[in-house]
mmCIF file of C-alpha atoms in Angstrom:
data_model
loop_
_atom_site.group_PDB
_atom_site.id
_atom_site.type_symbol
_atom_site.label_atom_id
_atom_site.label_comp_id
_atom_site.label_asym_id
_atom_site.label_seq_id
_atom_site.Cartn_x
_atom_site.Cartn_y
_atom_site.Cartn_z
ATOM 1 C CA MET A 237 69.317 28.476 197.499
ATOM 2 C CA THR A 238 71.327 29.168 201.005
ATOM 3 C CA ALA A 239 73.434 31.699 201.983
ATOM 4 C CA ARG A 240 76.186 29.320 201.923
ATOM 5 C CA ALA A 241 75.329 28.549 198.085
ATOM 6 C CA TRP A 242 75.396 32.148 197.324
ATOM 7 C CA ALA A 243 78.625 32.712 199.220
ATOM 8 C CA GLU A 244 80.296 30.237 197.243
ATOM 9 C CA LEU A 245 78.680 31.321 194.003
ATOM 10 C CA LEU A 246 79.721 35.077 194.590
ATOM 11 C CA ARG A 247 82.683 33.867 196.380
ATOM 12 C CA VAL A 248 82.746 36.327 199.003
ATOM 13 C CA SER A 249 86.278 35.635 200.434
ATOM 14 C CA ALA A 250 87.561 37.526 197.158
ATOM 15 C CA LEU A 251 85.384 40.185 197.795
ATOM 16 C CA PHE A 252 87.943 42.022 199.820
ATOM 17 C CA THR A 253 90.509 42.050 197.160
ATOM 18 C CA VAL A 254 87.659 44.469 195.593
ATOM 19 C CA PRO A 255 88.576 48.365 198.068
ATOM 20 C CA GLY A 256 91.431 48.404 197.758
ATOM 21 C CA ASP A 257 91.390 49.296 194.107
ATOM 22 C CA ALA A 258 89.216 52.038 194.424
ATOM 23 C CA LEU A 259 91.636 53.410 197.726
ATOM 24 C CA ALA A 260 95.235 52.948 195.645
ATOM 25 C CA GLY A 261 93.563 55.200 192.565
ATOM 26 C CA ALA A 262 92.024 57.690 195.595
ATOM 27 C CA ALA A 263 96.016 57.872 196.446
ATOM 28 C CA ALA A 264 97.185 57.932 192.673
ATOM 29 C CA VAL A 265 95.799 61.501 192.394
ATOM 30 C CA GLY A 266 97.433 62.465 195.555
ATOM 31 C CA ARG A 267 93.542 63.036 197.146
ATOM 32 C CA ARG A 268 92.235 62.127 200.522
ATOM 33 C CA PRO A 269 89.293 59.438 200.083
ATOM 34 C CA ASN A 270 86.133 61.150 200.051
ATOM 35 C CA ARG A 271 82.065 60.187 199.246
ATOM 36 C CA SER A 272 82.429 60.241 196.254
ATOM 37 C CA THR A 273 85.751 57.397 196.724
ATOM 38 C CA ALA A 274 82.639 55.308 198.909
ATOM 39 C CA LEU A 275 80.146 55.253 196.280
ATOM 40 C CA ALA A 276 82.933 53.992 193.186
ATOM 41 C CA VAL A 277 83.799 51.142 196.073
ATOM 42 C CA GLY A 278 80.523 50.163 196.254
ATOM 43 C CA ALA A 279 80.273 50.234 192.810
ATOM 44 C CA SER A 280 82.967 48.356 192.726
ATOM 45 C CA LEU A 281 81.547 46.213 194.797
ATOM 46 C CA CYS A 282 78.662 45.200 192.627
ATOM 47 C CA LEU A 283 80.196 44.591 190.179
ATOM 48 C CA TYR A 284 82.677 42.585 190.945
ATOM 49 C CA GLU A 285 80.172 40.592 192.681
ATOM 50 C CA ALA A 286 77.899 40.792 188.793
ATOM 51 C CA GLY A 287 81.184 39.086 187.131
ATOM 52 C CA MET A 288 81.366 36.225 189.696
ATOM 53 C CA ALA A 289 77.819 35.105 189.548
ATOM 54 C CA LEU A 290 77.727 35.492 184.905
ATOM 55 C CA ASN A 291 81.225 33.561 185.762
ATOM 56 C CA ASP A 292 78.936 30.604 186.697
ATOM 57 C CA TRP A 293 76.376 30.858 184.915
ATOM 58 C CA ALA A 294 78.521 31.178 181.630
ATOM 59 C CA ASP A 295 80.359 27.908 183.064
ATOM 60 C CA ARG A 296 77.535 25.639 184.284
ATOM 61 C CA GLU A 297 78.813 22.998 181.256
ATOM 62 C CA GLU A 298 82.733 23.118 181.700
ATOM 63 C CA ASP A 299 81.269 23.194 185.560
ATOM 64 C CA ALA A 300 79.183 19.798 185.813
ATOM 65 C CA VAL A 301 82.300 18.217 184.296
ATOM 66 C CA ASP A 302 85.498 19.578 185.755
ATOM 67 C CA ARG A 303 83.611 21.322 189.139
ATOM 68 C CA PRO A 304 80.371 19.692 189.938
ATOM 69 C CA HIS A 305 80.082 20.423 193.447
ATOM 70 C CA ARG A 306 79.933 24.232 192.456
ATOM 71 C CA PRO A 307 76.561 25.958 193.731
ATOM 72 C CA ILE A 308 74.988 25.455 189.752
ATOM 73 C CA PRO A 309 75.502 22.109 188.798
ATOM 74 C CA SER A 310 75.056 21.031 192.567
ATOM 75 C CA GLY A 311 71.496 22.536 191.577
ATOM 76 C CA ARG A 312 71.757 24.514 194.610
ATOM 77 C CA ILE A 313 71.487 27.661 193.083
ATOM 78 C CA THR A 314 69.152 27.417 189.291
ATOM 79 C CA PRO A 315 70.963 29.150 186.152
ATOM 80 C CA ARG A 316 67.749 32.059 186.170
ATOM 81 C CA ALA A 317 68.626 32.561 189.983
ATOM 82 C CA ALA A 318 72.160 33.363 188.958
ATOM 83 C CA LEU A 319 71.826 35.411 185.826
ATOM 84 C CA THR A 320 69.562 37.403 187.395
ATOM 85 C CA ALA A 321 71.617 38.360 189.860
ATOM 86 C CA ALA A 322 74.506 39.210 187.891
ATOM 87 C CA GLY A 323 72.312 41.952 186.239
ATOM 88 C CA ALA A 324 70.814 43.374 189.372
ATOM 89 C CA LEU A 325 74.296 43.999 190.409
ATOM 90 C CA THR A 326 75.258 45.164 186.772
ATOM 91 C CA ALA A 327 72.171 47.596 187.466
ATOM 92 C CA ALA A 328 72.982 48.552 190.947
ATOM 93 C CA GLY A 329 76.847 48.944 190.870
ATOM 94 C CA LEU A 330 76.583 51.644 187.574
ATOM 95 C CA ALA A 331 73.762 53.418 189.352
ATOM 96 C CA LEU A 332 76.274 53.987 192.701
ATOM 97 C CA ALA A 333 78.879 55.050 189.589
ATOM 98 C CA ALA A 334 76.461 57.479 188.663
ATOM 99 C CA ARG A 335 75.885 59.319 191.986
ATOM 100 C CA ALA A 336 79.771 59.640 191.909
ATOM 101 C CA GLY A 337 79.352 61.346 188.414
ATOM 102 C CA ARG A 338 79.455 61.230 185.004
ATOM 103 C CA PRO A 339 83.315 60.765 184.604
ATOM 104 C CA ALA A 340 82.929 57.779 187.256
ATOM 105 C CA LEU A 341 79.870 56.560 185.563
ATOM 106 C CA THR A 342 81.987 56.387 181.928
ATOM 107 C CA VAL A 343 84.356 54.360 183.293
ATOM 108 C CA ALA A 344 82.349 51.948 185.537
ATOM 109 C CA THR A 345 80.352 51.362 181.914
ATOM 110 C CA GLY A 346 83.780 50.517 180.380
ATOM 111 C CA LEU A 347 84.185 48.355 183.305
ATOM 112 C CA ALA A 348 80.868 46.480 183.374
ATOM 113 C CA ALA A 349 81.054 45.971 179.172
ATOM 114 C CA THR A 350 84.584 44.118 179.813
ATOM 115 C CA VAL A 351 83.408 41.732 182.604
ATOM 116 C CA TRP A 352 80.485 41.037 180.744
ATOM 117 C CA ALA A 353 82.838 40.296 177.421
ATOM 118 C CA TYR A 354 84.907 38.330 179.365
ATOM 119 C CA ASP A 355 82.456 35.528 181.034
ATOM 120 C CA LEU A 356 80.519 35.250 178.032
ATOM 121 C CA ARG A 357 82.931 35.484 175.731
ATOM 122 C CA LEU A 358 86.188 35.932 175.927
ATOM 123 C CA LYS A 359 87.268 33.891 178.987
ATOM 124 C CA HIS A 360 88.351 31.011 177.346
ATOM 125 C CA THR A 361 90.057 32.946 174.324
ATOM 126 C CA PRO A 362 93.424 33.525 174.250
ATOM 127 C CA ALA A 363 92.536 37.369 174.544
ATOM 128 C CA GLY A 364 91.514 35.919 177.983
ATOM 129 C CA PRO A 365 93.604 37.301 180.868
ATOM 130 C CA ALA A 366 94.520 40.893 179.118
ATOM 131 C CA ALA A 367 90.749 41.542 179.174
ATOM 132 C CA MET A 368 90.574 40.118 182.714
ATOM 133 C CA ALA A 369 93.581 42.250 183.436
ATOM 134 C CA ALA A 370 91.363 45.038 181.913
ATOM 135 C CA ALA A 371 88.945 45.445 184.076
ATOM 136 C CA ARG A 372 91.149 45.582 187.002
ATOM 137 C CA GLY A 373 93.451 48.357 185.851
ATOM 138 C CA LEU A 374 89.737 49.836 185.067
ATOM 139 C CA ASP A 375 88.403 49.866 188.963
ATOM 140 C CA LEU A 376 91.277 51.773 189.729
ATOM 141 C CA LEU A 377 90.391 54.194 187.277
ATOM 142 C CA LEU A 378 87.124 54.184 188.710
ATOM 143 C CA GLY A 379 88.326 55.358 192.282
ATOM 144 C CA ALA A 380 90.651 57.727 190.427
ATOM 145 C CA THR A 381 87.748 59.199 188.796
ATOM 146 C CA ALA A 382 85.194 59.381 191.322
ATOM 147 C CA THR A 383 88.375 60.746 194.140
ATOM 148 C CA ALA A 384 88.619 63.671 191.520
ATOM 149 C CA THR A 385 85.923 64.207 189.975
ATOM 150 C CA ALA A 386 84.389 65.151 193.376
ATOM 151 C CA LEU A 387 87.231 67.581 194.434
ATOM 152 C CA GLY A 388 86.975 69.445 191.415
ATOM 153 C CA ALA A 389 83.518 70.129 191.082
ATOM 154 C CA ALA A 390 83.975 72.202 194.364
ATOM 155 C CA PRO A 391 84.554 75.405 194.043
ATOM 156 C CA ALA A 392 88.011 76.997 194.637
ATOM 157 C CA THR A 393 86.896 80.395 196.011
ATOM 158 C CA ALA A 394 83.373 82.503 196.648
ATOM 159 C CA THR A 395 82.988 85.688 194.778
ATOM 160 C CA ALA A 396 80.373 88.372 195.900
ATOM 161 C CA THR A 397 79.890 91.726 195.580
ATOM 162 C CA ALA A 398 82.021 94.203 197.893
ATOM 163 C CA SER A 399 81.864 97.772 198.527
ATOM 164 C CA PRO A 400 84.136 99.953 198.023
ATOM 165 C CA THR A 401 85.185 101.006 201.402
ATOM 166 C CA GLU A 402 85.978 96.605 202.315
ATOM 167 C CA THR A 403 88.085 96.170 198.961
ATOM 168 C CA ALA A 404 89.555 99.111 200.641
ATOM 169 C CA THR A 405 90.655 97.352 203.548
ATOM 170 C CA ALA A 406 90.293 94.177 202.794
ATOM 171 C CA THR A 407 94.021 93.400 202.904
ATOM 172 C CA ALA A 408 95.064 91.084 204.695
ATOM 173 C CA PRO A 409 96.808 87.827 203.109
ATOM 174 C CA THR A 410 94.444 84.977 202.910
ATOM 175 C CA THR A 411 95.522 81.172 202.146
ATOM 176 C CA THR A 412 93.819 78.870 199.932
ATOM 177 C CA LYS A 413 94.388 74.782 199.892
ATOM 178 C CA ALA A 414 95.797 73.993 196.659
ATOM 179 C CA PRO A 415 92.748 73.437 193.934
ATOM 180 C CA ALA A 416 91.836 69.702 193.272
ATOM 181 C CA PRO A 417 92.698 67.907 190.134
ATOM 182 C CA PRO A 418 89.896 68.282 187.359
ATOM 183 C CA ALA A 419 88.204 65.517 186.512
ATOM 184 C CA ARG A 420 90.240 64.365 182.594
ATOM 185 C CA SER A 421 93.873 64.468 184.869
ATOM 186 C CA ALA A 422 93.026 61.647 187.161
ATOM 187 C CA VAL A 423 93.428 58.890 184.504
ATOM 188 C CA PRO A 424 96.897 60.216 183.773
ATOM 189 C CA ALA A 425 97.886 60.324 187.170
ATOM 190 C CA ALA A 426 96.626 56.873 187.882
ATOM 191 C CA LEU A 427 97.383 54.821 184.467
ATOM 192 C CA PRO A 428 101.164 53.607 186.283
ATOM 193 C CA ALA A 429 99.379 52.192 189.255
ATOM 194 C CA ALA A 430 96.611 50.819 187.594
ATOM 195 C CA ALA A 431 99.408 49.056 184.719
ATOM 196 C CA LEU A 432 101.397 47.461 187.768
ATOM 197 C CA LEU A 433 97.837 45.875 188.663
ATOM 198 C CA THR A 434 96.625 45.062 185.460
ATOM 199 C CA ALA A 435 100.443 43.624 184.869
ATOM 200 C CA HIS A 436 99.860 41.363 188.275
ATOM 201 C CA THR A 437 96.308 40.112 187.048
ATOM 202 C CA TYR A 438 97.011 38.878 183.689
ATOM 203 C CA ALA A 439 99.717 36.960 185.220
ATOM 204 C CA VAL A 440 97.626 35.507 187.632
ATOM 205 C CA THR A 441 94.635 34.467 185.350
ATOM 206 C CA ALA A 442 96.964 32.997 183.061
ATOM 207 C CA VAL A 443 97.276 30.608 185.993
ATOM 208 C CA SER A 444 93.693 30.063 186.701
ATOM 209 C CA ARG A 445 92.741 28.359 183.053
ATOM 210 C CA HIS A 446 95.137 25.649 183.885
ATOM 211 C CA GLU A 447 93.893 25.470 188.046
ATOM 212 C CA ALA A 448 90.871 22.596 186.728
ATOM 213 C CA GLN A 449 93.428 20.423 185.220
ATOM 214 C CA GLY A 450 96.647 21.369 186.593
ATOM 215 C CA GLY A 451 99.470 20.564 184.216
ATOM 216 C CA SER A 452 101.496 23.738 183.189
ATOM 217 C CA THR A 453 104.415 24.787 184.415
ATOM 218 C CA THR A 454 105.166 27.057 182.473
ATOM 219 C CA ALA A 455 102.314 29.782 183.898
ATOM 220 C CA PRO A 456 102.930 29.621 187.509
ATOM 221 C CA LEU A 457 106.861 30.641 186.826
ATOM 222 C CA ALA A 458 106.213 33.369 184.489
ATOM 223 C CA ALA A 459 103.444 34.724 186.782
ATOM 224 C CA LEU A 460 106.523 34.113 189.340
ATOM 225 C CA THR A 461 108.771 36.288 187.222
ATOM 226 C CA ALA A 462 106.243 38.635 186.530
ATOM 227 C CA VAL A 463 105.390 39.343 190.443
ATOM 228 C CA THR A 464 109.092 39.630 190.680
ATOM 229 C CA ALA A 465 109.600 42.024 188.238
ATOM 230 C CA LEU A 466 106.172 44.078 189.532
ATOM 231 C CA GLY A 467 107.722 44.231 193.395
ATOM 232 C CA GLY A 468 110.911 45.435 192.001
ATOM 233 C CA ALA A 469 109.175 47.792 189.854
ATOM 234 C CA VAL A 470 107.088 48.977 193.064
ATOM 235 C CA VAL A 471 110.130 49.801 195.039
ATOM 236 C CA ARG A 472 111.896 51.183 192.762
ATOM 237 C CA ASP A 473 109.428 53.953 191.063
ATOM 238 C CA ARG A 474 108.002 55.823 194.093
ATOM 239 C CA PRO A 475 107.137 59.225 193.457
ATOM 240 C CA GLY A 476 106.935 59.909 197.619
ATOM 241 C CA GLU A 477 105.200 62.260 199.581
ATOM 242 C CA GLY A 478 105.363 64.874 197.423
ATOM 243 C CA ARG A 479 102.559 64.436 195.665
ATOM 244 C CA ARG A 480 100.455 65.721 197.303
ATOM 245 C CA ALA A 481 102.080 69.422 197.061
ATOM 246 C CA GLY A 482 101.808 68.692 193.094
ATOM 247 C CA GLU A 483 105.483 68.443 193.596
ATOM 248 C CA PRO A 484 107.419 65.159 193.399
ATOM 249 C CA LYS A 485 110.117 64.497 196.142
ATOM 250 C CA ARG A 486 112.210 62.057 197.722
ATOM 251 C CA ALA A 487 110.193 59.949 200.023
ATOM 252 C CA SER A 488 110.456 60.199 204.209
ATOM 253 C CA ALA A 489 113.110 57.201 205.328
ATOM 254 C CA PRO A 490 109.503 55.403 207.462
ATOM 255 C CA ALA A 491 107.570 56.369 203.810
ATOM 256 C CA ARG A 492 110.764 53.661 202.106
ATOM 257 C CA LEU A 493 110.541 51.271 204.823
ATOM 258 C CA LEU A 494 106.610 51.485 204.524
ATOM 259 C CA VAL A 495 106.461 50.369 200.688
ATOM 260 C CA THR A 496 109.377 48.221 201.156
ATOM 261 C CA ALA A 497 107.475 46.024 203.788
ATOM 262 C CA LEU A 498 104.246 45.905 202.196
ATOM 263 C CA THR A 499 106.098 45.322 198.847
ATOM 264 C CA GLY A 500 107.480 42.007 200.481
ATOM 265 C CA ALA A 501 104.268 41.401 201.484
ATOM 266 C CA TYR A 502 103.230 41.394 198.494
ATOM 267 C CA LEU A 503 106.050 38.756 197.550
ATOM 268 C CA ARG A 504 105.224 36.458 199.945
ATOM 269 C CA THR A 505 102.073 36.080 199.400
ATOM 270 C CA ALA A 506 101.755 35.649 195.282
ATOM 271 C CA GLY A 507 105.505 33.995 195.281
ATOM 272 C CA ARG A 508 105.459 30.924 196.677
ATOM 273 C CA PRO A 509 102.484 29.291 196.498
ATOM 274 C CA LEU A 510 103.281 30.021 192.397
ATOM 275 C CA ALA A 511 106.072 28.332 193.165
ATOM 276 C CA HIS A 512 105.158 25.435 194.796
ATOM 277 C CA ALA A 513 102.938 25.394 191.432
ATOM 278 C CA ALA A 514 105.940 25.663 189.119
ATOM 279 C CA LEU A 515 107.565 22.993 190.771
ATOM 280 C CA ASN A 516 104.122 20.756 191.439
ATOM 281 C CA PRO A 517 102.014 21.612 188.769
ATOM 282 C CA SER A 518 98.519 19.193 190.622
ATOM 283 C CA PRO A 519 95.128 21.571 190.047
ATOM 284 C CA PRO A 520 95.319 21.650 194.296
ATOM 285 C CA LEU A 521 98.994 23.392 194.144
ATOM 286 C CA THR A 522 97.461 25.160 190.835
ATOM 287 C CA GLN A 523 94.804 26.482 192.731
ATOM 288 C CA ARG A 524 96.903 27.318 195.620
ATOM 289 C CA ALA A 525 98.603 29.344 193.619
ATOM 290 C CA VAL A 526 95.876 30.945 191.924
ATOM 291 C CA GLY A 527 94.260 32.129 195.701
ATOM 292 C CA GLY A 528 97.610 33.655 196.677
ATOM 293 C CA GLY A 529 97.939 35.835 194.052
ATOM 294 C CA ILE A 530 94.550 37.426 194.309
ATOM 295 C CA ARG A 531 95.022 37.940 197.865
ATOM 296 C CA ALA A 532 97.981 39.000 197.216
ATOM 297 C CA MET A 533 96.158 42.227 195.316
ATOM 298 C CA ILE A 534 95.946 43.518 198.739
ATOM 299 C CA PRO A 535 99.178 44.361 199.828
ATOM 300 C CA LEU A 536 100.183 45.063 195.854
ATOM 301 C CA GLN A 537 96.875 48.041 196.300
ATOM 302 C CA ALA A 538 98.367 49.278 200.503
ATOM 303 C CA ALA A 539 102.477 49.501 198.111
ATOM 304 C CA LEU A 540 100.846 51.332 195.622
ATOM 305 C CA ALA A 541 98.596 53.331 198.158
ATOM 306 C CA ALA A 542 102.148 54.375 200.270
ATOM 307 C CA ARG A 543 104.182 54.923 197.396
ATOM 308 C CA ALA A 544 101.831 57.664 196.733
ATOM 309 C CA GLY A 545 102.323 59.129 200.228
ATOM 310 C CA ALA A 546 99.186 57.796 201.489
ATOM 311 C CA SER A 547 100.244 56.169 203.902
ATOM 312 C CA GLY A 548 97.511 55.776 206.108
ATOM 313 C CA THR A 549 95.114 54.689 203.512
ATOM 314 C CA ALA A 550 97.804 51.465 202.655
ATOM 315 C CA LEU A 551 97.915 50.465 206.745
ATOM 316 C CA ALA A 552 94.186 50.742 206.123
ATOM 317 C CA VAL A 553 94.281 48.742 203.025
ATOM 318 C CA MET A 554 96.410 46.627 204.762
ATOM 319 C CA GLY A 555 93.422 45.485 207.460
ATOM 320 C CA LEU A 556 91.815 43.706 205.116
ATOM 321 C CA VAL A 557 94.287 40.915 204.851
ATOM 322 C CA PRO A 558 92.825 38.533 208.071
ATOM 323 C CA LEU A 559 89.146 39.286 206.904
ATOM 324 C CA ALA A 560 90.013 36.967 203.329
ATOM 325 C CA ARG A 561 92.196 34.714 204.483
ATOM 326 C CA SER A 562 89.432 34.661 207.509
ATOM 327 C CA LEU A 563 86.864 33.533 204.938
ATOM 328 C CA ALA A 564 89.221 32.220 202.627
ATOM 329 C CA ARG A 565 89.095 28.877 204.793
ATOM 330 C CA LYS A 566 85.419 29.188 204.863
ATOM 331 C CA VAL A 567 84.733 30.245 200.922
ATOM 332 C CA SER A 568 86.993 29.448 197.751
ATOM 333 C CA PRO A 569 88.512 32.181 196.401
ATOM 334 C CA THR A 570 88.477 30.830 193.284
#
């Protein structure tokens, strides 16, 4: 069981699509990433990798026919080792989420349950794409909830006993930061961003169901239509920079330009391979379309962060693109 075999099993090149979920979630609630956001990223990475290991364990018999080169059917990793890794990574992900607070753990538990249900039961049913899409949406909500929980726990003011003299003389005006949104308001605030990411994931997952045999023109064409519509929604429905102040306002020209540029990168990354697969639905082109759809999650996450006014976060997320592209040349993300 070599490091190369584990990298293939866990599809490490797709890992770079995961941190942006939590970061886009933090941006959606109008807050900068904090320690709890980092814990959410760690939990997301563990749960994502748990899903990759469990996926190959559940599909080991099917892969023996369609993909005999995969780590389990080729004998490079045993089924027991893959299942053990899935369980250990799930436990690690939930432990990290628990450190971010009870609301984050609740979301992470739902995410873990969705991942296991998809791999063990729902993957080959009509509910498969919806389950995978729900997992991505929950991942963004995990980042939003963890970020809001940490900030909501911080006291807004401090109280102390003061003497009458001190009370009389302490008349100078003071300024305080706006209180952080309570954790329960994080989910509604992040739902629009989560819905867009969920829709993209659904479209890509529907295409992935044909990547081994190919032959479907309908799936990549429908996904291409969905990707185009999502790009238009991101550009059109942008709250701008006002979320941080609590009042929506028109985004500045540089902010609008950044959202447009990131959306263009998303459309280019996902759209071109989908168009090729729609014209020629062979297994290699279908697999390339799925890989492009997975990598396109990074510019989509960045665009979602930018439209929420978190330009710095958006640029940081886009910094993952060359890393994902470089590693994808060595280890396939599908």
